[in-house]
Amino acid sequence: KQVAELIAAGEVVERPASVVKELVENSIDAGASSVTVEIQNGGVSYIRVTDDGCGILREDVHNAFVSHATSKIKGEDDLYNIGTLGFRGEALASIAAVARVSLLTRTAEELAGTSVQAEGGQILSVEDAGCPVGTTIIVRDLFYNTPARMKFLKKDVSEANAVAACLDRIALSHPEVSLRFIREQKTTLHTSGDNNLLSCAYGVFGRDFAKGLIEASYESDGVSAGGLISKPEESRATRGMQYFFVNGRFVRTRTAMAALEEAFKGSITVGKFPSCILNITMPYHLVDVNVHPAKVEVRFVNERLVFDAVYFAAKNALAALNE
Ligand code: ADP
Ligand code: MG
């Protein structure tokens, strides 16, 4: 059983960034309005995620660490609904299987909070603790009991970069949540949480980049594209600043990338690339779910609708600039 747990853990927990992604998504699922992430040594020795979400009831704490014991009823609406079923309710159990985990949590209806220590997949203690409503999870010594997996980790700075990139994507897809990242003692990201994508972009990328963004949106046949694109004169040498989300999830999509660049044809120099933060929304049955949930590639049932939504969102925004 231990081996099976460790193998399962490997699928969800590849590196510090995957731990952070799962924990922050849990915080957001818990209705948090602000989430703080702190890492040390690239997250290998220390990851802390603190939120002001709903907390976990004492009686549910044990279940939270058990595989597949998710409290969430995932509706039909989950983007990768079918694809993720196998992973649901596995994150916390998987993380606790390969690290030392401290959990501190309290719900609004409880007077006392709960402190839990777990390591190597075992819960060591559950005790009373004073704390505000919400949850703090500290993950120490990732892969301390799986040296083979430890070997695949890169240098601390690369692991920290991966955590930062992951938090940028989460921040941009949740402008309603104030996200703070303390990287090796320094705050490197702090978003407003005011549900305004542009102020969120200022928080993530800073003024130099954000001031060159303009609003763009288009909707047709139930497929929409909305968000921000760069002004033509702000184009860049790489595609590194093209952020596409589908129904709120970060994805890589050639279709959307091609549509964006087609819309900019003639407005920017050949060899330069536009930037964007665009969320594409569509009914869930129009997204191909036969894609591995851990990957960010996505396919659409109707590529044309997606192409058009992105193309016209960008084209119309550029046209409005020249009016
Ligand atoms: P899943 O998110 O798929 O339900 P997880 O293993 O990630 O599975 O989490 C297990 C359960 O622990 C969640 O269903 C939730 O009830 C609880 N939980 C985890 N993190 C938090 C949090 N930050 N705030 C409130 N509840 C949480
Ligand atoms: Mg989860």
Tab-separated table of C-alpha atoms and ligand atoms in Angstrom:
chain	number	residue	atom	x	y	z
A	1	LYS	CA	0.000	0.000	0.000
A	2	GLN	CA	2.835	2.357	0.862
A	3	VAL	CA	4.376	1.782	-2.560
A	4	ALA	CA	1.069	2.337	-4.305
A	5	GLU	CA	0.649	5.574	-2.393
A	6	LEU	CA	4.105	6.746	-3.364
A	7	ILE	CA	3.494	5.938	-7.017
A	8	ALA	CA	0.187	7.787	-6.944
A	9	ALA	CA	1.910	10.683	-5.222
A	10	GLY	CA	4.402	10.969	-8.053
A	11	GLU	CA	1.653	11.686	-10.532
A	12	VAL	CA	0.391	14.722	-8.685
A	13	VAL	CA	3.562	15.825	-6.925
A	14	GLU	CA	6.402	16.273	-9.325
A	15	ARG	CA	8.139	19.298	-7.866
A	16	PRO	CA	7.505	22.214	-5.489
A	17	ALA	CA	5.465	24.039	-8.140
A	18	SER	CA	2.980	21.182	-8.329
A	19	VAL	CA	2.561	21.237	-4.537
A	20	VAL	CA	1.973	24.992	-4.621
A	21	LYS	CA	-0.522	24.680	-7.467
A	22	GLU	CA	-2.598	22.076	-5.628
A	23	LEU	CA	-2.520	23.958	-2.325
A	24	VAL	CA	-3.425	27.322	-3.816
A	25	GLU	CA	-6.234	25.769	-5.850
A	26	ASN	CA	-7.545	24.278	-2.612
A	27	SER	CA	-7.425	27.734	-1.014
A	28	ILE	CA	-9.351	29.234	-3.893
A	29	ASP	CA	-11.864	26.368	-3.779
A	30	ALA	CA	-12.278	27.167	-0.083
A	31	GLY	CA	-13.432	30.664	-1.003
A	32	ALA	CA	-10.294	32.495	0.125
A	33	SER	CA	-10.062	36.170	-0.746
A	34	SER	CA	-6.376	36.314	0.034
A	35	VAL	CA	-3.698	33.654	-0.201
A	36	THR	CA	-0.057	33.934	0.825
A	37	VAL	CA	2.580	31.553	-0.484
A	38	GLU	CA	6.056	31.443	0.988
A	39	ILE	CA	8.925	29.220	-0.134
A	40	GLN	CA	12.474	28.594	0.984
A	41	ASN	CA	15.166	26.745	-0.963
A	42	GLY	CA	13.022	26.693	-4.071
A	43	GLY	CA	10.227	25.148	-2.029
A	44	VAL	CA	12.175	21.948	-1.437
A	45	SER	CA	12.766	22.569	2.254
A	46	TYR	CA	9.764	24.809	2.968
A	47	ILE	CA	6.433	25.750	1.400
A	48	ARG	CA	3.754	27.631	3.313
A	49	VAL	CA	0.299	28.433	1.979
A	50	THR	CA	-1.984	30.542	4.186
A	51	ASP	CA	-5.547	31.419	3.266
A	52	ASP	CA	-8.625	33.062	4.753
A	53	GLY	CA	-10.975	30.483	3.284
A	54	CYS	CA	-13.621	28.400	5.024
A	55	GLY	CA	-11.207	26.164	6.958
A	56	ILE	CA	-11.631	22.452	7.635
A	57	LEU	CA	-13.852	21.101	10.426
A	58	ARG	CA	-12.015	19.064	13.054
A	59	GLU	CA	-14.124	16.039	12.178
A	60	ASP	CA	-13.160	16.340	8.484
A	61	VAL	CA	-9.444	16.833	8.960
A	62	HIS	CA	-8.649	13.144	8.884
A	63	ASN	CA	-10.548	12.627	5.640
A	64	ALA	CA	-8.762	15.491	3.970
A	65	PHE	CA	-5.574	13.420	4.134
A	66	VAL	CA	-7.163	10.287	2.720
A	67	SER	CA	-6.960	9.589	-1.020
A	68	HIS	CA	-10.173	10.145	-2.940
A	69	ALA	CA	-12.015	11.447	0.104
A	70	THR	CA	-12.775	14.762	-1.511
A	71	SER	CA	-15.449	16.937	0.044
A	72	LYS	CA	-16.037	18.654	-3.240
A	73	ILE	CA	-18.876	17.664	-5.432
A	74	LYS	CA	-17.397	18.292	-8.809
A	75	GLY	CA	-20.208	19.225	-11.145
A	76	GLU	CA	-20.425	18.567	-14.856
A	77	ASP	CA	-18.929	21.996	-15.181
A	78	ASP	CA	-15.349	21.037	-14.441
A	79	LEU	CA	-13.325	21.734	-17.572
A	80	TYR	CA	-11.451	18.455	-17.529
A	81	ASN	CA	-14.259	16.756	-15.709
A	82	ILE	CA	-13.684	13.271	-17.048
A	83	GLY	CA	-9.926	13.604	-17.233
A	84	THR	CA	-9.399	14.707	-13.660
A	85	LEU	CA	-11.687	12.275	-11.891
A	86	GLY	CA	-8.751	10.034	-11.043
A	87	PHE	CA	-6.897	12.881	-9.422
A	88	ARG	CA	-9.693	14.356	-7.414
A	89	GLY	CA	-9.218	14.196	-3.701
A	90	GLU	CA	-5.641	13.029	-4.072
A	91	ALA	CA	-3.557	16.134	-3.671
A	92	LEU	CA	-3.297	16.465	0.080
A	93	ALA	CA	-2.829	12.718	0.586
A	94	SER	CA	-0.156	12.642	-2.113
A	95	ILE	CA	1.719	15.594	-0.679
A	96	ALA	CA	1.619	14.151	2.838
A	97	ALA	CA	2.994	10.867	1.473
A	98	VAL	CA	6.243	12.491	0.330
A	99	ALA	CA	6.838	15.312	2.827
A	100	ARG	CA	6.369	16.524	6.401
A	101	VAL	CA	3.114	18.436	6.554
A	102	SER	CA	1.707	20.755	9.232
A	103	LEU	CA	-1.874	21.871	8.916
A	104	LEU	CA	-3.446	24.608	10.995
A	105	THR	CA	-7.091	25.318	10.337
A	106	ARG	CA	-10.311	26.674	11.779
A	107	THR	CA	-13.836	27.131	10.507
A	108	ALA	CA	-16.054	30.047	11.544
A	109	GLU	CA	-18.343	27.759	13.539
A	110	GLU	CA	-15.598	26.303	15.745
A	111	LEU	CA	-14.120	27.991	18.801
A	112	ALA	CA	-10.862	26.083	18.659
A	113	GLY	CA	-8.752	25.487	15.616
A	114	THR	CA	-7.025	22.246	14.732
A	115	SER	CA	-3.330	21.564	14.321
A	116	VAL	CA	-2.273	18.418	12.467
A	117	GLN	CA	1.187	16.939	11.940
A	118	ALA	CA	1.635	14.345	9.224
A	119	GLU	CA	4.617	12.797	7.524
A	120	GLY	CA	5.299	9.972	5.124
A	121	GLY	CA	1.576	9.421	4.751
A	122	GLN	CA	0.903	9.026	8.498
A	123	ILE	CA	-0.985	11.441	10.699
A	124	LEU	CA	1.203	11.895	13.795
A	125	SER	CA	-0.993	14.191	15.855
A	126	VAL	CA	-4.225	16.168	15.897
A	127	GLU	CA	-4.496	18.885	18.540
A	128	ASP	CA	-6.341	22.033	19.539
A	129	ALA	CA	-4.736	25.248	18.411
A	130	GLY	CA	-5.712	28.877	18.382
A	131	CYS	CA	-5.824	30.400	14.920
A	132	PRO	CA	-7.910	32.679	12.728
A	133	VAL	CA	-10.567	31.251	10.388
A	134	GLY	CA	-8.831	29.774	7.386
A	135	THR	CA	-6.044	27.339	6.698
A	136	THR	CA	-2.268	27.292	6.808
A	137	ILE	CA	-0.411	24.344	5.331
A	138	ILE	CA	3.340	24.016	5.715
A	139	VAL	CA	5.145	21.416	3.633
A	140	ARG	CA	8.698	20.660	4.724
A	141	ASP	CA	11.415	18.457	3.227
A	142	LEU	CA	9.675	17.480	0.024
A	143	PHE	CA	10.720	13.984	-1.145
A	144	TYR	CA	12.701	13.342	2.059
A	145	ASN	CA	11.575	9.716	1.855
A	146	THR	CA	11.842	9.297	-1.932
A	147	PRO	CA	15.469	10.023	-2.860
A	148	ALA	CA	14.916	8.897	-6.456
A	149	ARG	CA	12.364	11.626	-6.951
A	150	MET	CA	14.541	14.140	-5.155
A	151	LYS	CA	17.209	13.583	-7.815
A	152	PHE	CA	14.928	14.916	-10.525
A	153	LEU	CA	14.643	18.299	-8.846
A	154	LYS	CA	16.535	21.142	-10.457
A	155	LYS	CA	18.527	23.861	-8.735
A	156	ASP	CA	16.597	25.838	-6.113
A	157	VAL	CA	16.417	28.879	-8.353
A	158	SER	CA	14.821	26.840	-11.172
A	159	GLU	CA	12.299	25.302	-8.788
A	160	ALA	CA	11.496	28.761	-7.410
A	161	ASN	CA	11.073	30.076	-10.965
A	162	ALA	CA	8.599	27.280	-11.689
A	163	VAL	CA	6.645	28.183	-8.535
A	164	ALA	CA	6.634	31.849	-9.585
A	165	ALA	CA	5.383	30.993	-13.093
A	166	CYS	CA	2.646	28.822	-11.644
A	167	LEU	CA	1.533	31.602	-9.294
A	168	ASP	CA	1.504	34.149	-12.132
A	169	ARG	CA	-0.945	31.935	-14.010
A	170	ILE	CA	-3.152	31.372	-10.987
A	171	ALA	CA	-3.123	35.099	-10.164
A	172	LEU	CA	-4.101	36.058	-13.719
A	173	SER	CA	-6.938	33.555	-13.796
A	174	HIS	CA	-8.228	34.686	-10.384
A	175	PRO	CA	-8.131	38.487	-10.239
A	176	GLU	CA	-10.756	38.244	-7.476
A	177	VAL	CA	-8.159	36.715	-5.138
A	178	SER	CA	-5.288	38.707	-3.660
A	179	LEU	CA	-2.244	36.511	-4.081
A	180	ARG	CA	1.069	37.163	-2.365
A	181	PHE	CA	4.307	35.322	-3.030
A	182	ILE	CA	7.228	35.504	-0.618
A	183	ARG	CA	10.191	33.983	-2.413
A	184	GLU	CA	13.242	33.344	-0.264
A	185	GLN	CA	12.242	36.144	2.175
A	186	LYS	CA	11.248	38.659	-0.528
A	187	THR	CA	7.759	39.540	-1.704
A	188	THR	CA	7.877	39.170	-5.475
A	189	LEU	CA	4.161	39.136	-6.285
A	190	HIS	CA	1.200	40.830	-4.686
A	191	THR	CA	-2.057	41.208	-6.567
A	192	SER	CA	-4.924	43.505	-5.673
A	193	GLY	CA	-7.704	40.951	-5.458
A	194	ASP	CA	-10.151	43.613	-6.655
A	195	ASN	CA	-11.372	41.457	-9.553
A	196	ASN	CA	-9.958	43.841	-12.140
A	197	LEU	CA	-7.714	42.058	-14.652
A	198	LEU	CA	-5.680	45.161	-15.445
A	199	SER	CA	-4.803	45.914	-11.827
A	200	CYS	CA	-4.039	42.211	-11.462
A	201	ALA	CA	-1.648	42.460	-14.424
A	202	TYR	CA	0.061	45.429	-12.739
A	203	GLY	CA	0.531	43.264	-9.656
A	204	VAL	CA	1.926	40.337	-11.605
A	205	PHE	CA	4.091	42.027	-14.232
A	206	GLY	CA	4.567	45.581	-13.037
A	207	ARG	CA	3.857	48.891	-14.680
A	208	ASP	CA	6.228	48.669	-17.656
A	209	PHE	CA	4.380	45.736	-19.117
A	210	ALA	CA	0.860	46.423	-17.858
A	211	LYS	CA	0.673	49.994	-19.143
A	212	GLY	CA	0.927	48.659	-22.715
A	213	LEU	CA	-2.208	46.541	-22.408
A	214	ILE	CA	-5.651	47.293	-23.796
A	215	GLU	CA	-8.993	45.568	-23.321
A	216	ALA	CA	-10.229	43.083	-25.876
A	217	SER	CA	-13.368	40.991	-26.063
A	218	TYR	CA	-15.564	39.165	-28.536
A	219	GLU	CA	-18.376	36.654	-28.297
A	220	SER	CA	-20.101	34.533	-30.892
A	221	ASP	CA	-21.964	31.216	-30.875
A	222	GLY	CA	-21.387	30.727	-27.146
A	223	VAL	CA	-17.608	31.055	-27.439
A	224	SER	CA	-16.026	34.218	-26.083
A	225	ALA	CA	-12.555	35.633	-25.685
A	226	GLY	CA	-11.969	38.422	-23.215
A	227	GLY	CA	-9.123	40.105	-21.427
A	228	LEU	CA	-6.126	42.204	-22.385
A	229	ILE	CA	-3.817	42.404	-25.391
A	230	SER	CA	-0.667	44.436	-25.933
A	231	LYS	CA	-0.591	47.560	-28.058
A	232	PRO	CA	1.239	46.894	-31.353
A	233	GLU	CA	4.229	49.038	-30.350
A	234	GLU	CA	4.672	46.889	-27.237
A	235	SER	CA	5.361	43.705	-29.204
A	236	ARG	CA	8.174	41.456	-28.045
A	237	ALA	CA	10.895	39.171	-29.278
A	238	THR	CA	9.213	36.050	-27.858
A	239	ARG	CA	5.776	34.557	-27.212
A	240	GLY	CA	6.596	34.331	-23.506
A	241	MET	CA	3.933	36.839	-22.564
A	242	GLN	CA	1.006	35.156	-24.291
A	243	TYR	CA	-1.313	33.882	-21.582
A	244	PHE	CA	-4.362	31.947	-22.685
A	245	PHE	CA	-6.899	30.451	-20.304
A	246	VAL	CA	-9.801	28.224	-21.227
A	247	ASN	CA	-12.697	28.451	-18.801
A	248	GLY	CA	-10.237	29.814	-16.248
A	249	ARG	CA	-7.453	27.274	-16.710
A	250	PHE	CA	-4.064	28.085	-18.183
A	251	VAL	CA	-3.541	26.296	-21.490
A	252	ARG	CA	-1.275	26.241	-24.501
A	253	THR	CA	-3.262	26.498	-27.682
A	254	ARG	CA	-1.847	26.866	-31.172
A	255	THR	CA	-5.240	27.894	-32.450
A	256	ALA	CA	-5.529	30.895	-30.160
A	257	MET	CA	-1.873	31.798	-30.666
A	258	ALA	CA	-2.294	31.745	-34.449
A	259	ALA	CA	-5.498	33.795	-34.226
A	260	LEU	CA	-3.839	36.445	-32.082
A	261	GLU	CA	-0.865	36.738	-34.406
A	262	GLU	CA	-3.076	36.830	-37.483
A	263	ALA	CA	-4.992	39.756	-35.990
A	264	PHE	CA	-1.698	41.630	-35.455
A	265	LYS	CA	-0.456	40.992	-39.000
A	266	GLY	CA	0.375	44.285	-40.614
A	267	SER	CA	0.383	46.097	-37.261
A	268	ILE	CA	3.658	44.723	-35.941
A	269	THR	CA	7.045	43.945	-37.429
A	270	VAL	CA	7.602	40.440	-38.720
A	271	GLY	CA	9.451	38.402	-36.097
A	272	LYS	CA	7.879	40.260	-33.191
A	273	PHE	CA	5.054	38.858	-31.093
A	274	PRO	CA	2.008	40.332	-29.403
A	275	SER	CA	1.314	39.636	-25.730
A	276	CYS	CA	-2.025	38.874	-24.154
A	277	ILE	CA	-3.946	37.704	-21.138
A	278	LEU	CA	-7.070	36.203	-22.674
A	279	ASN	CA	-9.677	33.965	-21.156
A	280	ILE	CA	-11.602	31.889	-23.669
A	281	THR	CA	-14.903	30.646	-22.365
A	282	MET	CA	-17.172	28.072	-23.938
A	283	PRO	CA	-19.581	25.324	-22.971
A	284	TYR	CA	-17.637	22.433	-21.471
A	285	HIS	CA	-18.663	19.941	-24.129
A	286	LEU	CA	-16.744	21.968	-26.716
A	287	VAL	CA	-13.412	21.281	-25.007
A	288	ASP	CA	-11.747	17.961	-25.759
A	289	VAL	CA	-11.437	16.224	-22.412
A	290	ASN	CA	-9.245	13.414	-23.695
A	291	VAL	CA	-6.199	15.433	-22.780
A	292	HIS	CA	-4.011	14.592	-19.824
A	293	PRO	CA	-5.139	16.806	-16.949
A	294	ALA	CA	-1.631	17.532	-15.761
A	295	LYS	CA	-0.677	18.874	-19.172
A	296	VAL	CA	-1.608	22.297	-20.371
A	297	GLU	CA	-2.275	21.348	-23.992
A	298	VAL	CA	-5.886	21.517	-25.010
A	299	ARG	CA	-7.933	20.680	-28.081
A	300	PHE	CA	-11.244	22.112	-29.127
A	301	VAL	CA	-14.167	20.416	-30.760
A	302	ASN	CA	-14.592	23.469	-32.956
A	303	GLU	CA	-11.228	25.145	-33.601
A	304	ARG	CA	-12.830	27.680	-35.923
A	305	LEU	CA	-15.021	29.191	-33.203
A	306	VAL	CA	-12.013	29.592	-30.930
A	307	PHE	CA	-9.912	31.091	-33.700
A	308	ASP	CA	-12.636	33.591	-34.535
A	309	ALA	CA	-13.265	34.629	-30.939
A	310	VAL	CA	-9.585	35.413	-30.353
A	311	TYR	CA	-9.074	36.917	-33.795
A	312	PHE	CA	-12.008	39.309	-33.594
A	313	ALA	CA	-11.357	40.222	-29.976
A	314	ALA	CA	-7.848	41.349	-30.952
A	315	LYS	CA	-8.785	42.797	-34.349
A	316	ASN	CA	-11.596	44.915	-32.896
A	317	ALA	CA	-9.436	46.172	-30.047
A	318	LEU	CA	-6.694	47.183	-32.506
A	319	ALA	CA	-9.236	48.886	-34.766
A	320	ALA	CA	-10.606	50.865	-31.799
A	321	LEU	CA	-7.066	52.073	-31.058
A	322	ASN	CA	-6.839	53.693	-34.480
A	323	GLU	CA	-10.176	55.473	-34.310
B	1	ADP	P1	-9.709	17.948	-3.670
B	1	ADP	O1	-9.244	19.359	-3.762
B	1	ADP	O2	-9.677	17.259	-4.988
B	1	ADP	O3	-11.016	17.793	-2.963
B	1	ADP	P2	-7.416	17.622	-1.959
B	1	ADP	O4	-6.611	16.430	-1.586
B	1	ADP	O5	-6.719	18.704	-2.691
B	1	ADP	O6	-8.653	17.112	-2.795
B	1	ADP	O7	-8.075	18.185	-0.653
B	1	ADP	C1	-8.824	17.315	0.162
B	1	ADP	C2	-9.898	18.058	0.936
B	1	ADP	O8	-9.310	18.829	1.968
B	1	ADP	C3	-10.699	19.047	0.124
B	1	ADP	O9	-11.795	18.419	-0.507
B	1	ADP	C4	-11.149	20.045	1.164
B	1	ADP	O10	-12.320	19.582	1.813
B	1	ADP	C5	-10.054	20.025	2.182
B	1	ADP	N1	-9.125	21.154	2.008
B	1	ADP	C6	-7.869	21.102	1.516
B	1	ADP	N2	-7.287	22.309	1.529
B	1	ADP	C7	-8.192	23.160	2.061
B	1	ADP	C8	-8.188	24.579	2.348
B	1	ADP	N3	-7.129	25.351	2.087
B	1	ADP	N4	-9.295	25.104	2.908
B	1	ADP	C9	-10.384	24.331	3.186
B	1	ADP	N5	-10.442	23.009	2.929
B	1	ADP	C10	-9.364	22.429	2.377
B	2	MG	MG	-7.389	19.929	-4.342
